[in-house]
Every structure is written in structure tokens, then in C-alpha cells.
Amino acid sequence: VGTGNDDITAAKIGNGNGEVIPDAIKARWPVFLANRWRDLVTMQAALRSGDFVSIRTIAHNCKGIGAGYGFPEISRIGGEIGSGVKALDSARVQESLGDFECCLRDANLTSKTTCPTEADFR
Amino acid sequence: MATVALQIDELECLSRTASSAATLQECVLLIEDSEDAMWLVRHALVEYGKGKYRLEWACTLSEGLDQLSKGGIDLVLLDLGLPDSSGPESYAWVREVSPKVPVVVLTGNTSEETEFAVTASGAEGYLVKDEVSGSLLLQAIRAALYANKQRNLRKSMLPRLFRPRFRVG
């Protein structure tokens, strides 16, 4: 999902509806991304314990809000995780969680925010 | 003394104006468990609402129903995936507690069955979170409030329309 131009940064930082992300929303990026890292850790733990319901709830939320914050990839992968859960396909969910982690690293880079370390979740 | 009195009058006038502006605002209750989603809605109301809307936030259905039962809510924005309720059942609870307040569903649930179930039961709108922009959200809110006012107006006029105009005998 992009904005129709060749600028990769612009394509990633857009909500998919062609709207520019307002500064007030950008100001919340550090909190938003930290919350998504927390979601990732929770989903990984839920996958280990076979708790698909929790994964579906979190993925559903990521799908709903990622684009609004300017990260349509977060929405897309949230949808992918949800589809994996629906199919009860652990391998597919695991793969999507890997994509989610890469996406969050990219998002931290493009938004110039800091990736949390493992210690942040202990 | 006159100057002081005038200043007090001005202050009272300003305070009256501020409080009447607050009462003129329409109160939108968002029932949504994600704080990040709440910030998006809050921003949309500020950016596109031109100061006409005030946001109240409840992060569970039971908290939302509590707020609704207290009154003063003009519209409900309802997420269907809540910690204490999910799907069309959440909508049914809101309707039960507050049958006259318009409800716009704002959800990530793209199921057509859910959309049909909820809209057929009278929801004023069904918006999918990752597909709706701030401006579209405001359009939906305005349309829902307008439709509700028209409906209430028609209801209040019905008794007058059917009142007998002539007395016989």
C-alpha cells in the first residue's frame, strides 16, 4: 500500500487513504510503536501457549489502527496474523509475527523513534 | 468600584458564554478498549469537528453502559471487539440501555453478517477502522446525529398531526 509516488519513505508514512499524517498523530508515534512492540511480545507468548484468541484480539486492533497512525504495513500484517489465526495455522502466524517484527523495526527507522530492548518488557 | 463591578460582570458573562458553548457541544461517547484508537478518534473530532463535539471515552462495555445510563450522550461510537463483550451483542446492549441515542459502529470486523445484523437492528453507521479516514468519520457522525434529530422531530409532530381538528356536536 503506497501513496502512488516513488518515495519509499512517503509510501510507508501515509495512511493508505492519501491523507497526510497530522503532527498531533506523529507526536504519538513513540507511544504507538512501543505499544505495538508490547503487542508483538504478547502475541509471541500467546502463540507459545496456543492462545489464539488473544492473538486474534491484538492482531485485530493492529489492523484497525496501523494505517491511521501512518503505518499501513502494520494494518496489513495485522490482517495476515488474523487470517493465520482463523485458519489455526501456527506456522503461518509465526511467519507473520516475524514480518511484524521487521515492520516495527522499519517503522522505528522511518519515524526516527527508538526500538525497545528486551529489558523493556521484563 | 464601578470598574471592579464591570470586570466581575465581564467575567460572569465570559463564564456563561464558556458554559453555554460547552452545553452546545454534542457529546460523543466512544466505547473502545484501545487507547491508540481513542487518540485517532479524538484527533478526528478536534481536526474536523470544529469544536462542535466533546469526547467521552469508556474502555469496556460495562463502563460505557454506565455512562450512557447517566444521560447526556448524543451519539455512541462503538467498537464491537471489547474485553467484556464482542460482536452484535455489544450493540444490542447499548440499544437496550439507550434506545434513542444513535450508534455508529467503528470496528475492525469486516464480516458482512455482523454488518447486516447490526445495521438491520438500527445502527446509524458501520465503519471499518482501517478503511475510514478522519473526515469520513465526521461525516458519519454528522449524518447520524442529523437523522436522529429528524426522527425525533417527526415523532414529536405525530400527536399534533393526528389531533382532531373539529369537534362534532
PDB file of C-alpha atoms in Angstrom:
ATOM      1  CA  VAL A   1       0.000   0.000   0.000  1.00  0.00           C
ATOM      2  CA  GLY A   2       1.554   3.242  -1.017  1.00  0.00           C
ATOM      3  CA  THR A   3       0.732   6.802  -1.843  1.00  0.00           C
ATOM      4  CA  GLY A   4       1.316   6.429  -5.556  1.00  0.00           C
ATOM      5  CA  ASN A   5       4.767   8.007  -5.752  1.00  0.00           C
ATOM      6  CA  ASP A   6       8.254   6.534  -5.777  1.00  0.00           C
ATOM      7  CA  ASP A   7       9.388   7.930  -2.473  1.00  0.00           C
ATOM      8  CA  ILE A   8       9.675   4.897  -0.215  1.00  0.00           C
ATOM      9  CA  THR A   9       9.511   6.963   2.955  1.00  0.00           C
ATOM     10  CA  ALA A  10       6.373   8.735   1.793  1.00  0.00           C
ATOM     11  CA  ALA A  11       4.852   5.392   0.842  1.00  0.00           C
ATOM     12  CA  LYS A  12       5.445   3.992   4.308  1.00  0.00           C
ATOM     13  CA  ILE A  13       4.366   7.099   6.175  1.00  0.00           C
ATOM     14  CA  GLY A  14       0.857   7.502   4.876  1.00  0.00           C
ATOM     15  CA  ASN A  15      -2.462   6.102   5.991  1.00  0.00           C
ATOM     16  CA  GLY A  16      -3.379   4.489   2.695  1.00  0.00           C
ATOM     17  CA  ASN A  17      -6.184   6.993   2.066  1.00  0.00           C
ATOM     18  CA  GLY A  18      -3.859   9.590   0.601  1.00  0.00           C
ATOM     19  CA  GLU A  19      -4.149  11.728   3.736  1.00  0.00           C
ATOM     20  CA  VAL A  20      -1.088  13.337   5.270  1.00  0.00           C
ATOM     21  CA  ILE A  21      -0.479  12.203   8.832  1.00  0.00           C
ATOM     22  CA  PRO A  22      -1.003  15.219  11.122  1.00  0.00           C
ATOM     23  CA  ASP A  23       1.671  16.317  13.570  1.00  0.00           C
ATOM     24  CA  ALA A  24      -0.571  15.543  16.542  1.00  0.00           C
ATOM     25  CA  ILE A  25      -0.642  11.892  15.460  1.00  0.00           C
ATOM     26  CA  LYS A  26       3.084  11.838  14.660  1.00  0.00           C
ATOM     27  CA  ALA A  27       3.718  13.092  18.187  1.00  0.00           C
ATOM     28  CA  ARG A  28       2.216   9.844  19.458  1.00  0.00           C
ATOM     29  CA  TRP A  29       4.395   7.584  17.298  1.00  0.00           C
ATOM     30  CA  PRO A  30       6.838   6.663  20.109  1.00  0.00           C
ATOM     31  CA  VAL A  31       3.949   5.531  22.361  1.00  0.00           C
ATOM     32  CA  PHE A  32       2.123   3.871  19.471  1.00  0.00           C
ATOM     33  CA  LEU A  33       5.181   1.887  18.360  1.00  0.00           C
ATOM     34  CA  ALA A  34       6.130   0.938  21.928  1.00  0.00           C
ATOM     35  CA  ASN A  35       2.589  -0.423  22.316  1.00  0.00           C
ATOM     36  CA  ARG A  36       2.956  -2.446  19.120  1.00  0.00           C
ATOM     37  CA  TRP A  37       6.280  -3.928  20.362  1.00  0.00           C
ATOM     38  CA  ARG A  38       4.431  -4.893  23.537  1.00  0.00           C
ATOM     39  CA  ASP A  39       1.717  -6.464  21.339  1.00  0.00           C
ATOM     40  CA  LEU A  40       4.395  -8.456  19.498  1.00  0.00           C
ATOM     41  CA  VAL A  41       5.847  -9.855  22.727  1.00  0.00           C
ATOM     42  CA  THR A  42       2.341 -10.721  23.980  1.00  0.00           C
ATOM     43  CA  MET A  43       1.411 -12.436  20.705  1.00  0.00           C
ATOM     44  CA  GLN A  44       4.649 -14.448  20.695  1.00  0.00           C
ATOM     45  CA  ALA A  45       3.938 -15.649  24.234  1.00  0.00           C
ATOM     46  CA  ALA A  46       0.307 -16.395  23.312  1.00  0.00           C
ATOM     47  CA  LEU A  47       1.439 -18.433  20.299  1.00  0.00           C
ATOM     48  CA  ARG A  48       3.735 -20.491  22.516  1.00  0.00           C
ATOM     49  CA  SER A  49       0.812 -21.292  24.806  1.00  0.00           C
ATOM     50  CA  GLY A  50      -1.624 -21.837  21.918  1.00  0.00           C
ATOM     51  CA  ASP A  51      -3.817 -18.894  22.933  1.00  0.00           C
ATOM     52  CA  PHE A  52      -5.203 -17.968  19.522  1.00  0.00           C
ATOM     53  CA  VAL A  53      -7.997 -15.849  20.974  1.00  0.00           C
ATOM     54  CA  SER A  54      -5.555 -13.341  22.479  1.00  0.00           C
ATOM     55  CA  ILE A  55      -3.548 -13.211  19.257  1.00  0.00           C
ATOM     56  CA  ARG A  56      -6.693 -12.565  17.237  1.00  0.00           C
ATOM     57  CA  THR A  57      -7.779  -9.724  19.540  1.00  0.00           C
ATOM     58  CA  ILE A  58      -4.389  -7.990  19.387  1.00  0.00           C
ATOM     59  CA  ALA A  59      -3.947  -8.515  15.637  1.00  0.00           C
ATOM     60  CA  HIS A  60      -7.443  -7.179  15.072  1.00  0.00           C
ATOM     61  CA  ASN A  61      -6.554  -3.987  16.941  1.00  0.00           C
ATOM     62  CA  CYS A  62      -3.277  -3.572  14.991  1.00  0.00           C
ATOM     63  CA  LYS A  63      -5.171  -3.991  11.733  1.00  0.00           C
ATOM     64  CA  GLY A  64      -7.660  -1.335  12.779  1.00  0.00           C
ATOM     65  CA  ILE A  65      -5.265   1.411  13.814  1.00  0.00           C
ATOM     66  CA  GLY A  66      -1.952   0.962  11.956  1.00  0.00           C
ATOM     67  CA  ALA A  67      -2.981   2.909   8.864  1.00  0.00           C
ATOM     68  CA  GLY A  68      -4.488   5.712  10.938  1.00  0.00           C
ATOM     69  CA  TYR A  69      -1.090   6.314  12.508  1.00  0.00           C
ATOM     70  CA  GLY A  70       0.598   6.261   9.095  1.00  0.00           C
ATOM     71  CA  PHE A  71       1.732   2.640   9.083  1.00  0.00           C
ATOM     72  CA  PRO A  72      -0.436   0.729   6.596  1.00  0.00           C
ATOM     73  CA  GLU A  73       2.004  -2.214   6.788  1.00  0.00           C
ATOM     74  CA  ILE A  74       1.066  -2.694  10.437  1.00  0.00           C
ATOM     75  CA  SER A  75      -2.586  -2.891   9.379  1.00  0.00           C
ATOM     76  CA  ARG A  76      -1.782  -5.297   6.558  1.00  0.00           C
ATOM     77  CA  ILE A  77       0.282  -7.644   8.720  1.00  0.00           C
ATOM     78  CA  GLY A  78      -2.325  -7.419  11.498  1.00  0.00           C
ATOM     79  CA  GLY A  79      -4.797  -8.741   8.917  1.00  0.00           C
ATOM     80  CA  GLU A  80      -2.352 -11.516   7.918  1.00  0.00           C
ATOM     81  CA  ILE A  81      -1.932 -12.616  11.524  1.00  0.00           C
ATOM     82  CA  GLY A  82      -5.723 -12.631  11.892  1.00  0.00           C
ATOM     83  CA  SER A  83      -6.073 -14.842   8.805  1.00  0.00           C
ATOM     84  CA  GLY A  84      -3.459 -17.262  10.187  1.00  0.00           C
ATOM     85  CA  VAL A  85      -5.362 -17.453  13.461  1.00  0.00           C
ATOM     86  CA  LYS A  86      -8.647 -18.070  11.643  1.00  0.00           C
ATOM     87  CA  ALA A  87      -7.018 -20.997   9.812  1.00  0.00           C
ATOM     88  CA  LEU A  88      -5.481 -22.188  13.148  1.00  0.00           C
ATOM     89  CA  ASP A  89      -2.170 -22.282  11.280  1.00  0.00           C
ATOM     90  CA  SER A  90       0.603 -21.770  13.875  1.00  0.00           C
ATOM     91  CA  ALA A  91       3.390 -21.760  11.267  1.00  0.00           C
ATOM     92  CA  ARG A  92       1.657 -19.024   9.295  1.00  0.00           C
ATOM     93  CA  VAL A  93       1.070 -16.968  12.428  1.00  0.00           C
ATOM     94  CA  GLN A  94       4.729 -17.435  13.416  1.00  0.00           C
ATOM     95  CA  GLU A  95       5.827 -16.226   9.977  1.00  0.00           C
ATOM     96  CA  SER A  96       3.526 -13.212  10.159  1.00  0.00           C
ATOM     97  CA  LEU A  97       4.860 -12.333  13.609  1.00  0.00           C
ATOM     98  CA  GLY A  98       8.351 -12.325  12.054  1.00  0.00           C
ATOM     99  CA  ASP A  99       7.091  -9.929   9.377  1.00  0.00           C
ATOM    100  CA  PHE A 100       5.512  -7.825  12.108  1.00  0.00           C
ATOM    101  CA  GLU A 101       8.831  -7.527  13.925  1.00  0.00           C
ATOM    102  CA  CYS A 102      10.632  -6.450  10.700  1.00  0.00           C
ATOM    103  CA  CYS A 103       7.840  -3.957  10.026  1.00  0.00           C
ATOM    104  CA  LEU A 104       8.209  -2.464  13.502  1.00  0.00           C
ATOM    105  CA  ARG A 105      11.983  -2.114  13.036  1.00  0.00           C
ATOM    106  CA  ASP A 106      11.337  -0.316   9.703  1.00  0.00           C
ATOM    107  CA  ALA A 107       8.710   1.873  11.352  1.00  0.00           C
ATOM    108  CA  ASN A 108      11.145   2.848  14.114  1.00  0.00           C
ATOM    109  CA  LEU A 109      13.724   3.732  11.468  1.00  0.00           C
ATOM    110  CA  THR A 110      11.420   5.779   9.245  1.00  0.00           C
ATOM    111  CA  SER A 111       9.786   7.549  12.156  1.00  0.00           C
ATOM    112  CA  LYS A 112      13.152   8.101  13.871  1.00  0.00           C
ATOM    113  CA  THR A 113      11.895   6.550  17.098  1.00  0.00           C
ATOM    114  CA  THR A 114      13.774   4.070  19.257  1.00  0.00           C
ATOM    115  CA  CYS A 115      13.250   0.316  19.193  1.00  0.00           C
ATOM    116  CA  PRO A 116      12.730  -1.043  22.694  1.00  0.00           C
ATOM    117  CA  THR A 117      15.131  -3.666  24.023  1.00  0.00           C
ATOM    118  CA  GLU A 118      14.105  -6.959  25.610  1.00  0.00           C
ATOM    119  CA  ALA A 119      14.754  -5.405  29.017  1.00  0.00           C
ATOM    120  CA  ASP A 120      11.866  -3.002  28.390  1.00  0.00           C
ATOM    121  CA  PHE A 121       9.428  -5.898  28.521  1.00  0.00           C
ATOM    122  CA  ARG A 122      10.756  -7.594  31.653  1.00  0.00           C
TER     123      ARG A 122
ATOM    124  CA  MET B   1     -15.948  50.170  42.362  1.00  0.00           C
ATOM    125  CA  ALA B   2     -17.773  50.514  39.070  1.00  0.00           C
ATOM    126  CA  THR B   3     -14.721  49.279  37.230  1.00  0.00           C
ATOM    127  CA  VAL B   4     -14.464  46.268  39.528  1.00  0.00           C
ATOM    128  CA  ALA B   5     -18.169  45.553  39.135  1.00  0.00           C
ATOM    129  CA  LEU B   6     -17.828  45.758  35.377  1.00  0.00           C
ATOM    130  CA  GLN B   7     -14.907  43.356  35.494  1.00  0.00           C
ATOM    131  CA  ILE B   8     -16.933  40.893  37.559  1.00  0.00           C
ATOM    132  CA  ASP B   9     -19.841  41.228  35.120  1.00  0.00           C
ATOM    133  CA  GLU B  10     -17.487  40.580  32.230  1.00  0.00           C
ATOM    134  CA  LEU B  11     -16.084  37.532  33.989  1.00  0.00           C
ATOM    135  CA  GLU B  12     -19.564  36.204  34.684  1.00  0.00           C
ATOM    136  CA  CYS B  13     -20.518  36.859  31.088  1.00  0.00           C
ATOM    137  CA  LEU B  14     -17.409  35.067  29.850  1.00  0.00           C
ATOM    138  CA  SER B  15     -18.033  32.147  32.159  1.00  0.00           C
ATOM    139  CA  ARG B  16     -21.680  31.951  30.993  1.00  0.00           C
ATOM    140  CA  THR B  17     -20.528  32.026  27.370  1.00  0.00           C
ATOM    141  CA  ALA B  18     -17.989  29.262  28.028  1.00  0.00           C
ATOM    142  CA  SER B  19     -20.519  27.066  29.805  1.00  0.00           C
ATOM    143  CA  SER B  20     -23.168  27.600  27.121  1.00  0.00           C
ATOM    144  CA  ALA B  21     -20.554  26.720  24.474  1.00  0.00           C
ATOM    145  CA  ALA B  22     -19.852  23.502  26.377  1.00  0.00           C
ATOM    146  CA  THR B  23     -23.557  22.646  26.527  1.00  0.00           C
ATOM    147  CA  LEU B  24     -23.910  23.408  22.804  1.00  0.00           C
ATOM    148  CA  GLN B  25     -21.256  20.811  22.076  1.00  0.00           C
ATOM    149  CA  GLU B  26     -22.597  17.386  21.245  1.00  0.00           C
ATOM    150  CA  CYS B  27     -21.240  14.620  23.394  1.00  0.00           C
ATOM    151  CA  VAL B  28     -19.800  11.588  21.621  1.00  0.00           C
ATOM    152  CA  LEU B  29     -19.226   8.513  23.761  1.00  0.00           C
ATOM    153  CA  LEU B  30     -16.520   6.248  22.385  1.00  0.00           C
ATOM    154  CA  ILE B  31     -16.669   2.692  23.698  1.00  0.00           C
ATOM    155  CA  GLU B  32     -13.302   1.295  22.674  1.00  0.00           C
ATOM    156  CA  ASP B  33     -10.630  -0.639  24.557  1.00  0.00           C
ATOM    157  CA  SER B  34      -7.615   0.622  22.586  1.00  0.00           C
ATOM    158  CA  GLU B  35      -6.148   3.882  23.800  1.00  0.00           C
ATOM    159  CA  ASP B  36      -4.322   4.291  20.482  1.00  0.00           C
ATOM    160  CA  ALA B  37      -7.654   4.091  18.648  1.00  0.00           C
ATOM    161  CA  MET B  38      -9.149   6.603  21.083  1.00  0.00           C
ATOM    162  CA  TRP B  39      -6.405   9.095  20.181  1.00  0.00           C
ATOM    163  CA  LEU B  40      -7.226   8.735  16.482  1.00  0.00           C
ATOM    164  CA  VAL B  41     -10.907   9.437  17.113  1.00  0.00           C
ATOM    165  CA  ARG B  42     -10.082  12.306  19.457  1.00  0.00           C
ATOM    166  CA  HIS B  43      -7.854  13.838  16.815  1.00  0.00           C
ATOM    167  CA  ALA B  44     -10.524  13.458  14.103  1.00  0.00           C
ATOM    168  CA  LEU B  45     -13.110  15.193  16.319  1.00  0.00           C
ATOM    169  CA  VAL B  46     -10.741  18.081  17.022  1.00  0.00           C
ATOM    170  CA  GLU B  47      -9.481  18.386  13.437  1.00  0.00           C
ATOM    171  CA  TYR B  48     -12.776  18.035  11.555  1.00  0.00           C
ATOM    172  CA  GLY B  49     -15.361  18.730  14.259  1.00  0.00           C
ATOM    173  CA  LYS B  50     -14.742  22.487  14.501  1.00  0.00           C
ATOM    174  CA  GLY B  51     -15.263  22.455  18.272  1.00  0.00           C
ATOM    175  CA  LYS B  52     -18.782  21.044  17.989  1.00  0.00           C
ATOM    176  CA  TYR B  53     -18.068  17.740  19.690  1.00  0.00           C
ATOM    177  CA  ARG B  54     -16.886  16.609  23.079  1.00  0.00           C
ATOM    178  CA  LEU B  55     -15.440  13.132  23.538  1.00  0.00           C
ATOM    179  CA  GLU B  56     -16.117  10.806  26.425  1.00  0.00           C
ATOM    180  CA  TRP B  57     -14.218   7.524  26.500  1.00  0.00           C
ATOM    181  CA  ALA B  58     -15.135   4.185  28.029  1.00  0.00           C
ATOM    182  CA  CYS B  59     -12.766   1.262  27.574  1.00  0.00           C
ATOM    183  CA  THR B  60     -15.223  -1.519  28.409  1.00  0.00           C
ATOM    184  CA  LEU B  61     -18.860  -2.104  27.514  1.00  0.00           C
ATOM    185  CA  SER B  62     -19.957  -2.053  31.144  1.00  0.00           C
ATOM    186  CA  GLU B  63     -18.228   1.279  31.703  1.00  0.00           C
ATOM    187  CA  GLY B  64     -19.874   2.618  28.537  1.00  0.00           C
ATOM    188  CA  LEU B  65     -23.315   1.419  29.622  1.00  0.00           C
ATOM    189  CA  ASP B  66     -22.789   3.132  32.982  1.00  0.00           C
ATOM    190  CA  GLN B  67     -22.014   6.411  31.260  1.00  0.00           C
ATOM    191  CA  LEU B  68     -24.967   6.011  28.909  1.00  0.00           C
ATOM    192  CA  SER B  69     -27.389   5.398  31.750  1.00  0.00           C
ATOM    193  CA  LYS B  70     -26.327   8.686  33.347  1.00  0.00           C
ATOM    194  CA  GLY B  71     -27.556  10.538  30.224  1.00  0.00           C
ATOM    195  CA  GLY B  72     -26.103  13.493  28.337  1.00  0.00           C
ATOM    196  CA  ILE B  73     -24.715  11.413  25.478  1.00  0.00           C
ATOM    197  CA  ASP B  74     -25.699  12.473  21.946  1.00  0.00           C
ATOM    198  CA  LEU B  75     -24.030   9.683  19.972  1.00  0.00           C
ATOM    199  CA  VAL B  76     -22.200   6.436  20.635  1.00  0.00           C
ATOM    200  CA  LEU B  77     -19.196   5.273  18.655  1.00  0.00           C
ATOM    201  CA  LEU B  78     -18.988   1.588  19.380  1.00  0.00           C
ATOM    202  CA  ASP B  79     -16.203  -0.918  18.851  1.00  0.00           C
ATOM    203  CA  LEU B  80     -17.519  -4.463  18.614  1.00  0.00           C
ATOM    204  CA  GLY B  81     -14.431  -6.187  20.000  1.00  0.00           C
ATOM    205  CA  LEU B  82     -14.392  -5.244  23.676  1.00  0.00           C
ATOM    206  CA  PRO B  83     -12.854  -7.068  26.634  1.00  0.00           C
ATOM    207  CA  ASP B  84     -16.268  -7.789  28.182  1.00  0.00           C
ATOM    208  CA  SER B  85     -18.386  -8.222  25.053  1.00  0.00           C
ATOM    209  CA  SER B  86     -17.990  -8.840  21.367  1.00  0.00           C
ATOM    210  CA  GLY B  87     -19.920  -8.787  18.096  1.00  0.00           C
ATOM    211  CA  PRO B  88     -23.533  -7.668  17.592  1.00  0.00           C
ATOM    212  CA  GLU B  89     -24.215  -8.461  21.252  1.00  0.00           C
ATOM    213  CA  SER B  90     -22.351  -5.277  22.255  1.00  0.00           C
ATOM    214  CA  TYR B  91     -24.640  -3.259  20.006  1.00  0.00           C
ATOM    215  CA  ALA B  92     -27.736  -4.955  21.441  1.00  0.00           C
ATOM    216  CA  TRP B  93     -26.659  -3.980  24.975  1.00  0.00           C
ATOM    217  CA  VAL B  94     -26.168  -0.351  24.004  1.00  0.00           C
ATOM    218  CA  ARG B  95     -29.609  -0.281  22.363  1.00  0.00           C
ATOM    219  CA  GLU B  96     -31.159  -1.862  25.427  1.00  0.00           C
ATOM    220  CA  VAL B  97     -29.749   0.776  27.758  1.00  0.00           C
ATOM    221  CA  SER B  98     -30.225   3.724  25.451  1.00  0.00           C
ATOM    222  CA  PRO B  99     -32.724   3.128  22.629  1.00  0.00           C
ATOM    223  CA  LYS B 100     -32.868   6.751  21.449  1.00  0.00           C
ATOM    224  CA  VAL B 101     -29.172   7.590  21.144  1.00  0.00           C
ATOM    225  CA  PRO B 102     -27.764   6.998  17.636  1.00  0.00           C
ATOM    226  CA  VAL B 103     -24.980   4.439  17.407  1.00  0.00           C
ATOM    227  CA  VAL B 104     -22.221   4.346  14.809  1.00  0.00           C
ATOM    228  CA  VAL B 105     -20.202   1.145  14.873  1.00  0.00           C
ATOM    229  CA  LEU B 106     -16.457   1.653  14.436  1.00  0.00           C
ATOM    230  CA  THR B 107     -14.820  -1.720  14.213  1.00  0.00           C
ATOM    231  CA  GLY B 108     -12.135  -3.809  12.578  1.00  0.00           C
ATOM    232  CA  ASN B 109     -14.714  -6.521  11.957  1.00  0.00           C
ATOM    233  CA  THR B 110     -15.292  -6.811   8.195  1.00  0.00           C
ATOM    234  CA  SER B 111     -17.798  -9.654   8.394  1.00  0.00           C
ATOM    235  CA  GLU B 112     -20.831  -8.919   6.228  1.00  0.00           C
ATOM    236  CA  GLU B 113     -23.049 -10.955   8.557  1.00  0.00           C
ATOM    237  CA  THR B 114     -22.063  -8.764  11.501  1.00  0.00           C
ATOM    238  CA  GLU B 115     -22.576  -5.595   9.483  1.00  0.00           C
ATOM    239  CA  PHE B 116     -26.012  -6.775   8.377  1.00  0.00           C
ATOM    240  CA  ALA B 117     -27.012  -7.875  11.882  1.00  0.00           C
ATOM    241  CA  VAL B 118     -26.047  -4.544  13.366  1.00  0.00           C
ATOM    242  CA  THR B 119     -27.405  -2.226  10.667  1.00  0.00           C
ATOM    243  CA  ALA B 120     -30.651  -4.200  10.395  1.00  0.00           C
ATOM    244  CA  SER B 121     -31.092  -3.637  14.132  1.00  0.00           C
ATOM    245  CA  GLY B 122     -30.899   0.115  13.608  1.00  0.00           C
ATOM    246  CA  ALA B 123     -27.243   1.192  13.810  1.00  0.00           C
ATOM    247  CA  GLU B 124     -26.787   4.547  12.084  1.00  0.00           C
ATOM    248  CA  GLY B 125     -23.489   3.556  10.522  1.00  0.00           C
ATOM    249  CA  TYR B 126     -20.955   0.762  10.215  1.00  0.00           C
ATOM    250  CA  LEU B 127     -17.383   1.905   9.671  1.00  0.00           C
ATOM    251  CA  VAL B 128     -14.335  -0.317   9.285  1.00  0.00           C
ATOM    252  CA  LYS B 129     -11.407   1.151  11.217  1.00  0.00           C
ATOM    253  CA  ASP B 130      -8.600   0.695   8.736  1.00  0.00           C
ATOM    254  CA  GLU B 131     -10.757   1.901   5.839  1.00  0.00           C
ATOM    255  CA  VAL B 132     -12.145   5.099   7.303  1.00  0.00           C
ATOM    256  CA  SER B 133     -10.439   8.485   7.385  1.00  0.00           C
ATOM    257  CA  GLY B 134     -10.990  11.207   9.964  1.00  0.00           C
ATOM    258  CA  SER B 135     -13.121  13.265   7.594  1.00  0.00           C
ATOM    259  CA  LEU B 136     -15.341  10.275   6.731  1.00  0.00           C
ATOM    260  CA  LEU B 137     -15.764   9.502  10.404  1.00  0.00           C
ATOM    261  CA  LEU B 138     -17.005  13.042  10.996  1.00  0.00           C
ATOM    262  CA  GLN B 139     -19.378  12.796   8.025  1.00  0.00           C
ATOM    263  CA  ALA B 140     -20.850   9.637   9.516  1.00  0.00           C
ATOM    264  CA  ILE B 141     -21.225  11.280  12.934  1.00  0.00           C
ATOM    265  CA  ARG B 142     -22.934  14.351  11.452  1.00  0.00           C
ATOM    266  CA  ALA B 143     -25.262  12.228   9.314  1.00  0.00           C
ATOM    267  CA  ALA B 144     -26.216  10.013  12.262  1.00  0.00           C
ATOM    268  CA  LEU B 145     -26.954  12.994  14.511  1.00  0.00           C
ATOM    269  CA  TYR B 146     -28.999  14.686  11.774  1.00  0.00           C
ATOM    270  CA  ALA B 147     -31.022  11.551  11.022  1.00  0.00           C
ATOM    271  CA  ASN B 148     -31.715  11.075  14.711  1.00  0.00           C
ATOM    272  CA  LYS B 149     -32.890  14.678  15.136  1.00  0.00           C
ATOM    273  CA  GLN B 150     -35.209  14.336  12.138  1.00  0.00           C
ATOM    274  CA  ARG B 151     -36.635  11.113  13.538  1.00  0.00           C
ATOM    275  CA  ASN B 152     -37.235  12.689  16.948  1.00  0.00           C
ATOM    276  CA  LEU B 153     -38.845  15.713  15.295  1.00  0.00           C
ATOM    277  CA  ARG B 154     -41.234  13.501  13.288  1.00  0.00           C
ATOM    278  CA  LYS B 155     -42.134  11.584  16.446  1.00  0.00           C
ATOM    279  CA  SER B 156     -42.853  14.784  18.349  1.00  0.00           C
ATOM    280  CA  MET B 157     -45.065  16.046  15.496  1.00  0.00           C
ATOM    281  CA  LEU B 158     -47.158  12.886  15.123  1.00  0.00           C
ATOM    282  CA  PRO B 159     -49.575  13.573  18.009  1.00  0.00           C
ATOM    283  CA  ARG B 160     -50.239  17.075  16.606  1.00  0.00           C
ATOM    284  CA  LEU B 161     -50.916  15.713  13.108  1.00  0.00           C
ATOM    285  CA  PHE B 162     -53.458  13.217  14.351  1.00  0.00           C
ATOM    286  CA  ARG B 163     -55.201  15.591  16.792  1.00  0.00           C
ATOM    287  CA  PRO B 164     -58.869  16.033  15.771  1.00  0.00           C
ATOM    288  CA  ARG B 165     -59.339  19.493  14.300  1.00  0.00           C
ATOM    289  CA  PHE B 166     -63.116  19.792  14.524  1.00  0.00           C
ATOM    290  CA  ARG B 167     -65.440  18.893  17.278  1.00  0.00           C
ATOM    291  CA  VAL B 168     -68.682  17.293  16.232  1.00  0.00           C
ATOM    292  CA  GLY B 169     -71.879  18.059  18.111  1.00  0.00           C
TER     293      GLY B 169
END
